[in-house]
mmCIF file with all atom_site columns, C-alpha atoms in Angstrom:
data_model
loop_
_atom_site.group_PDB
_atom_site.id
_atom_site.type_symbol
_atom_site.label_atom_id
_atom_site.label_alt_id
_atom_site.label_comp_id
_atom_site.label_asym_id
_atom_site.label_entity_id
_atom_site.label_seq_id
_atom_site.pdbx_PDB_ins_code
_atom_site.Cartn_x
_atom_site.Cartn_y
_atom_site.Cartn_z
_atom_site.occupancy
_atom_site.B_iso_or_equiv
_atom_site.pdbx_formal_charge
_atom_site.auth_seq_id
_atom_site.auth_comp_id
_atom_site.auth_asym_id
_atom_site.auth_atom_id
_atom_site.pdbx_PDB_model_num
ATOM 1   C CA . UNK F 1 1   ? 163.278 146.566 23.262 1.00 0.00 ? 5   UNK F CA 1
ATOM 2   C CA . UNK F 1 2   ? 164.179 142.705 24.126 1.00 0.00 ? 6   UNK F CA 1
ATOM 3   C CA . UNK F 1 3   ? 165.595 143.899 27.609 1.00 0.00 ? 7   UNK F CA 1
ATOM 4   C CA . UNK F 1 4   ? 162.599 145.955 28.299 1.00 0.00 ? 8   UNK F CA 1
ATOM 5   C CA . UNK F 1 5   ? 160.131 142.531 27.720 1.00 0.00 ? 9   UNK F CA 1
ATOM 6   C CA . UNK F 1 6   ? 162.677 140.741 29.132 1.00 0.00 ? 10  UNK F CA 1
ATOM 7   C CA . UNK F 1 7   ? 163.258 141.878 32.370 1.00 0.00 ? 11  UNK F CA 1
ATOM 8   C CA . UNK F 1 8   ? 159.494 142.084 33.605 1.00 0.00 ? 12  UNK F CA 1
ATOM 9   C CA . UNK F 1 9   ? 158.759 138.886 31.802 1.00 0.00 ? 13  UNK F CA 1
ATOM 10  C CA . UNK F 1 10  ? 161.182 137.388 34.118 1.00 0.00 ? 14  UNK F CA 1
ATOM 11  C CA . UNK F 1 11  ? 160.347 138.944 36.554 1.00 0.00 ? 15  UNK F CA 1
ATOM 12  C CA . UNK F 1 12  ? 156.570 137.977 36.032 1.00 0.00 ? 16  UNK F CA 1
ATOM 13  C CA . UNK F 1 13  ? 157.951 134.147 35.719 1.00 0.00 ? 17  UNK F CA 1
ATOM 14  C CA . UNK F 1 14  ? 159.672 134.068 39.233 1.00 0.00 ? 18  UNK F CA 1
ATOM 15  C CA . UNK F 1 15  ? 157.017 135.975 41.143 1.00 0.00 ? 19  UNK F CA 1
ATOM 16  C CA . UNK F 1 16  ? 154.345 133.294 39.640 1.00 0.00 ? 20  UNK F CA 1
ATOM 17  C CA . UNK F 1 17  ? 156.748 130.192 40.813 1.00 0.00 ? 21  UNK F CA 1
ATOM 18  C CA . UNK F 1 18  ? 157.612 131.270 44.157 1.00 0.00 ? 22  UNK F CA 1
ATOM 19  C CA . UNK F 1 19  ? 153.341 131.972 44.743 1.00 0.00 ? 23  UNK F CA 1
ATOM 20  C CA . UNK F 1 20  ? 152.924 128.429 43.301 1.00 0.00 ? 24  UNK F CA 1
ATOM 21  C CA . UNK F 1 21  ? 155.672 126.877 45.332 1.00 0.00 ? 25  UNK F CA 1
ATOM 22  C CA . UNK F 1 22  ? 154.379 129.007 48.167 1.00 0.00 ? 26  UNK F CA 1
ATOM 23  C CA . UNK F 1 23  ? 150.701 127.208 48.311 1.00 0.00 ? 27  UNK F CA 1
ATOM 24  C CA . UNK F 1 24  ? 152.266 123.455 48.557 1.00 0.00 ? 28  UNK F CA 1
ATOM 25  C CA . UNK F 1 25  ? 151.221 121.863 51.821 1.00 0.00 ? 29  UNK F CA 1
ATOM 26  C CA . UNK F 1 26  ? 154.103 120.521 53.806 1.00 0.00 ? 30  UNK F CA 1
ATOM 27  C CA . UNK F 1 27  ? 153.675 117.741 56.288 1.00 0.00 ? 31  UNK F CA 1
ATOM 28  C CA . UNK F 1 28  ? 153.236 118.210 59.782 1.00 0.00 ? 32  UNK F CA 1
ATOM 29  C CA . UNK F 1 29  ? 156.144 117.121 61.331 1.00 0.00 ? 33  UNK F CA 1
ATOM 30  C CA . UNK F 1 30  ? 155.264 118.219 65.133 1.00 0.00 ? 34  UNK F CA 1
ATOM 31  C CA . UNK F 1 31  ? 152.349 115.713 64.967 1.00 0.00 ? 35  UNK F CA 1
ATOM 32  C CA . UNK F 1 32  ? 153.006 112.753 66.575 1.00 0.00 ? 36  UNK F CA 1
ATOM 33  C CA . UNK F 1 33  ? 152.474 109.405 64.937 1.00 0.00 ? 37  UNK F CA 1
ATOM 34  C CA . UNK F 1 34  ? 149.839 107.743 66.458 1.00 0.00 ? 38  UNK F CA 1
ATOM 35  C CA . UNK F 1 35  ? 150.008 104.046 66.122 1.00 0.00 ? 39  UNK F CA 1
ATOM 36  C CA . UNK F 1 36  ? 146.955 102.053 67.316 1.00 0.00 ? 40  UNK F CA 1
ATOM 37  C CA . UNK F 1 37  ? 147.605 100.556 70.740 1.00 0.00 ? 41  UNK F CA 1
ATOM 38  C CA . UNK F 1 38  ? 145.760 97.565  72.815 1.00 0.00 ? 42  UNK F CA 1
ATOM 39  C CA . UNK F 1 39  ? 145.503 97.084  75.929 1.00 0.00 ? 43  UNK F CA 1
ATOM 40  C CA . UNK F 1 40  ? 144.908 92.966  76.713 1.00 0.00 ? 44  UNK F CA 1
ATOM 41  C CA . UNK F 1 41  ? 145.217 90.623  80.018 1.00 0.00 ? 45  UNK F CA 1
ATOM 42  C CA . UNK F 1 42  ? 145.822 87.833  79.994 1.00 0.00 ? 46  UNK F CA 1
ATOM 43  C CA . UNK F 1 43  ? 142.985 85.087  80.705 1.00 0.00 ? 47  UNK F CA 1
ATOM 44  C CA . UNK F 1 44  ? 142.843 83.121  83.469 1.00 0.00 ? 48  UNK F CA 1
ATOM 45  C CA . UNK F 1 45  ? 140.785 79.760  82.722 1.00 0.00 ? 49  UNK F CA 1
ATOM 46  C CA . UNK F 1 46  ? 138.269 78.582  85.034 1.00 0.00 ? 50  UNK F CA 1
ATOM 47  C CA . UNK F 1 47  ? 137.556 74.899  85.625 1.00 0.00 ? 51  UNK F CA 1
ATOM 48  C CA . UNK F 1 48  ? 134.529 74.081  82.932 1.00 0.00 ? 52  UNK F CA 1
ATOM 49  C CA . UNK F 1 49  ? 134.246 77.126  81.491 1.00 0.00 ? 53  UNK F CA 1
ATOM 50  C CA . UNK F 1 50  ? 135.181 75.769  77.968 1.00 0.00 ? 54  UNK F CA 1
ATOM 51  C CA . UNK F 1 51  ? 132.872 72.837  78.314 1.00 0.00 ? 55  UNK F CA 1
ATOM 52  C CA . UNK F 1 52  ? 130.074 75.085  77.245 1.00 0.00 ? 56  UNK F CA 1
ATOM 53  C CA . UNK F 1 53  ? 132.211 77.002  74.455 1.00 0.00 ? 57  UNK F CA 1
ATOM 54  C CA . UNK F 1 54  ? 132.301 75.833  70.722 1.00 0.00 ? 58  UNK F CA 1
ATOM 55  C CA . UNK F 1 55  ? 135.654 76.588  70.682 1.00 0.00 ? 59  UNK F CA 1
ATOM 56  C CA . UNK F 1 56  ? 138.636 77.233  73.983 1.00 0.00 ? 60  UNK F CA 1
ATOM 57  C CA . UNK F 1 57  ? 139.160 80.262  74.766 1.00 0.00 ? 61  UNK F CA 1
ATOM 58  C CA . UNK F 1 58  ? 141.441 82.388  73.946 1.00 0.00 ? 62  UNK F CA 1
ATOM 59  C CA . UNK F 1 59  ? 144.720 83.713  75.682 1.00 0.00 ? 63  UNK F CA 1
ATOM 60  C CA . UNK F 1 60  ? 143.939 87.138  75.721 1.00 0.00 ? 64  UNK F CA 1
ATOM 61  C CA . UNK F 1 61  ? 141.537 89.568  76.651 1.00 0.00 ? 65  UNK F CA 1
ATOM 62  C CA . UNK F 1 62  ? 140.602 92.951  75.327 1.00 0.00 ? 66  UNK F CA 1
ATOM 63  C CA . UNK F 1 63  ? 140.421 95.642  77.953 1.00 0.00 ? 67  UNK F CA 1
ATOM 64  C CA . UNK F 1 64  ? 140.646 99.298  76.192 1.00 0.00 ? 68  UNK F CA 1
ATOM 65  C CA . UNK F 1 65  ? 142.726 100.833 72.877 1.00 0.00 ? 69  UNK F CA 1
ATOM 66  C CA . UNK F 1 66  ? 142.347 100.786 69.632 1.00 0.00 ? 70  UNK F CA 1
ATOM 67  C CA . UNK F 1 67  ? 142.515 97.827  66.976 1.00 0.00 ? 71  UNK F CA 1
ATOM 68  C CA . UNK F 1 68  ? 144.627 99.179  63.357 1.00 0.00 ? 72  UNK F CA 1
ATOM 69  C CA . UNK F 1 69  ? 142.380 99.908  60.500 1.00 0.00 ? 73  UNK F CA 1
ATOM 70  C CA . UNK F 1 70  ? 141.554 96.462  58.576 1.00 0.00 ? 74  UNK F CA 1
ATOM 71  C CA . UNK F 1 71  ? 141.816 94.576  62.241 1.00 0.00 ? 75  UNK F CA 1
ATOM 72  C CA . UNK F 1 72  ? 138.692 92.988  63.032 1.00 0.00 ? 76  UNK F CA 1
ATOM 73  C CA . UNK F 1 73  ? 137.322 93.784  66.160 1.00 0.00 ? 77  UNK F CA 1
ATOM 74  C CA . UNK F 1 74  ? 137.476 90.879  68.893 1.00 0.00 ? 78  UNK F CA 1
ATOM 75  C CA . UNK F 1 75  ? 137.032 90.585  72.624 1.00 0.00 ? 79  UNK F CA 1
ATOM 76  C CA . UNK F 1 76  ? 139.134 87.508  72.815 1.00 0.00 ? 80  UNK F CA 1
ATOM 77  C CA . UNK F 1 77  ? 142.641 87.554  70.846 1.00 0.00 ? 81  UNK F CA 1
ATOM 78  C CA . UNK F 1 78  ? 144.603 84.626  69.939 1.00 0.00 ? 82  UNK F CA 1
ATOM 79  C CA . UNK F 1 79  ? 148.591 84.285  69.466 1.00 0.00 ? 83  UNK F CA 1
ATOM 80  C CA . UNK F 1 80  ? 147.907 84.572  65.818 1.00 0.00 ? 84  UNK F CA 1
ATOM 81  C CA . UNK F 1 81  ? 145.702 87.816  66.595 1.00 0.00 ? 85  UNK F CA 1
ATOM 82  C CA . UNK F 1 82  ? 148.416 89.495  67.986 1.00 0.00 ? 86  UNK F CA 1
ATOM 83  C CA . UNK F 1 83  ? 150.930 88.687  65.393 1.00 0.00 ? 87  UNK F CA 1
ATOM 84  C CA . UNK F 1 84  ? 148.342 89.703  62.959 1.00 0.00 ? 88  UNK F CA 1
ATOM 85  C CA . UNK F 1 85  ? 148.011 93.105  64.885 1.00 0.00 ? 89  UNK F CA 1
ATOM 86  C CA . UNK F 1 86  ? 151.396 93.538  65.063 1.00 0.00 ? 90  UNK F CA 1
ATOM 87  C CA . UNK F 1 87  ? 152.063 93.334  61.130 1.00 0.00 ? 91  UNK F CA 1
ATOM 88  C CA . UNK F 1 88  ? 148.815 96.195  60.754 1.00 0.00 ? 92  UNK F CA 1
ATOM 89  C CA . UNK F 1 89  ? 150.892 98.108  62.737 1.00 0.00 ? 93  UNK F CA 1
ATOM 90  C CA . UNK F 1 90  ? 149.345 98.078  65.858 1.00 0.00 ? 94  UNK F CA 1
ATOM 91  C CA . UNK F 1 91  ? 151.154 97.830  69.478 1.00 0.00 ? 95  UNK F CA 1
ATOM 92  C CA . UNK F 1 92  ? 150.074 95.568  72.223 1.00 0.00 ? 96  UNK F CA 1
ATOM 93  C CA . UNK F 1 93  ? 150.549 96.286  75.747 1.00 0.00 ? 97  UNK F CA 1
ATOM 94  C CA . UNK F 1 94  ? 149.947 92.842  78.172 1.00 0.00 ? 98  UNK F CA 1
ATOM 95  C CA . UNK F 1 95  ? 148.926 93.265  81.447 1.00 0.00 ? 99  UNK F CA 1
ATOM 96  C CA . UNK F 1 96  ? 148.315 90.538  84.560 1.00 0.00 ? 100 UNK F CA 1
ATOM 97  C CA . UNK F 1 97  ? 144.788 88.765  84.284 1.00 0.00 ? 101 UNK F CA 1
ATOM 98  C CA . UNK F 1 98  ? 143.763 90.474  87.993 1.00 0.00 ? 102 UNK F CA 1
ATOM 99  C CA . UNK F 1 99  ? 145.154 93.594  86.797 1.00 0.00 ? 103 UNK F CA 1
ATOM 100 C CA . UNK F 1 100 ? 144.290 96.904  89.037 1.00 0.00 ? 104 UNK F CA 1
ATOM 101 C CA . UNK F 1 101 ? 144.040 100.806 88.225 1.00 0.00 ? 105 UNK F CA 1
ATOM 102 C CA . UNK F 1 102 ? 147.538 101.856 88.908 1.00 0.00 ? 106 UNK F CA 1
ATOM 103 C CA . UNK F 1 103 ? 148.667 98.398  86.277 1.00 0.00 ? 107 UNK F CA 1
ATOM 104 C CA . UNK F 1 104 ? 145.896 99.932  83.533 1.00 0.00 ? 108 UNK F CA 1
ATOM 105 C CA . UNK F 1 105 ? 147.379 103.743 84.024 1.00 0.00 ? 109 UNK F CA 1
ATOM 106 C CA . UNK F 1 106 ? 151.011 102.159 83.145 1.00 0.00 ? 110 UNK F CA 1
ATOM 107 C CA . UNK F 1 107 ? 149.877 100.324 80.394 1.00 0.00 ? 111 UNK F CA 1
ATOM 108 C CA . UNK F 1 108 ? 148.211 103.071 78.916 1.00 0.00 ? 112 UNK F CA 1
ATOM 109 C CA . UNK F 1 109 ? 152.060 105.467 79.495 1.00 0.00 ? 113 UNK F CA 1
ATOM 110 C CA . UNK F 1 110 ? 153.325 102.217 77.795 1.00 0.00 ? 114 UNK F CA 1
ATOM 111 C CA . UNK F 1 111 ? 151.147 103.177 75.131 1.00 0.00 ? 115 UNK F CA 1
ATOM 112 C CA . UNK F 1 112 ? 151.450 106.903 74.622 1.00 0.00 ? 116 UNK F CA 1
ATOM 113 C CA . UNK F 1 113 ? 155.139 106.123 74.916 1.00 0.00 ? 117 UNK F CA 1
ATOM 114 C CA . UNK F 1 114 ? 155.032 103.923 72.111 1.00 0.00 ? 118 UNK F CA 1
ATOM 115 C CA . UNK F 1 115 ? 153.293 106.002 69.256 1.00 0.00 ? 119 UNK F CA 1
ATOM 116 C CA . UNK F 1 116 ? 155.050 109.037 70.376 1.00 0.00 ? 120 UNK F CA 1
ATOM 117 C CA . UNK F 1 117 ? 158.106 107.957 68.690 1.00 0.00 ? 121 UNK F CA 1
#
């Protein structure tokens, strides 16, 4: 009688633990990793401009991409910006201050390129 109960009690036991190991979600691993990219030029100062400014400005410019989450947003970045974006995560593509459409196409390939890895 044991190896009657037995047998279809284990068997009951392994069909319930391969359904419950069945249902897990595993991780996409075809998605690619997208890491938030920036797009910046660099400024070009004009005589007096920072005469009227509280403070200089800064070095950079922001011209398209996305900040990392927990970046504030900015239109002007600083050296310490960029670090700062750089430990959130974030990538930062620099392009000429007199930049043109062809320069903003590579920098945006320099940015697909870098979150596809």
């Amino acid at each position: 009688m044991n190896k009657l109960l037995g047998g279809p009690l284990l068997a009951c036991i392994l069909a319930v633990s391969v359904l419950c190991f069945a249902q897990t979600p595993k991780p996409d691993t075809t998605k690619a990793q997208s890491q938030p990219c920036v797009i910046v030029k660099r400024h070009v100062h004009k005589f007096g401009e920072n005469m009227s400014r509280l403070h200089p400005h800064r070095p950079f410019d922001y011209v398209e991409g996305d900040y990392p989450s927990g970046f504030k947003w900015r239109s002007e970045l600083s050296d310490g910006d960029v670090r700062e974006l750089q430990q959130k995560g974030g990538k930062i593509v620099v392009t000429r201050a007199d930049y043109e459409v062809s320069d903003l196409e590579d920098a945006r390939k320099q940015c697909q390129s870098q979150t596809v890895k």
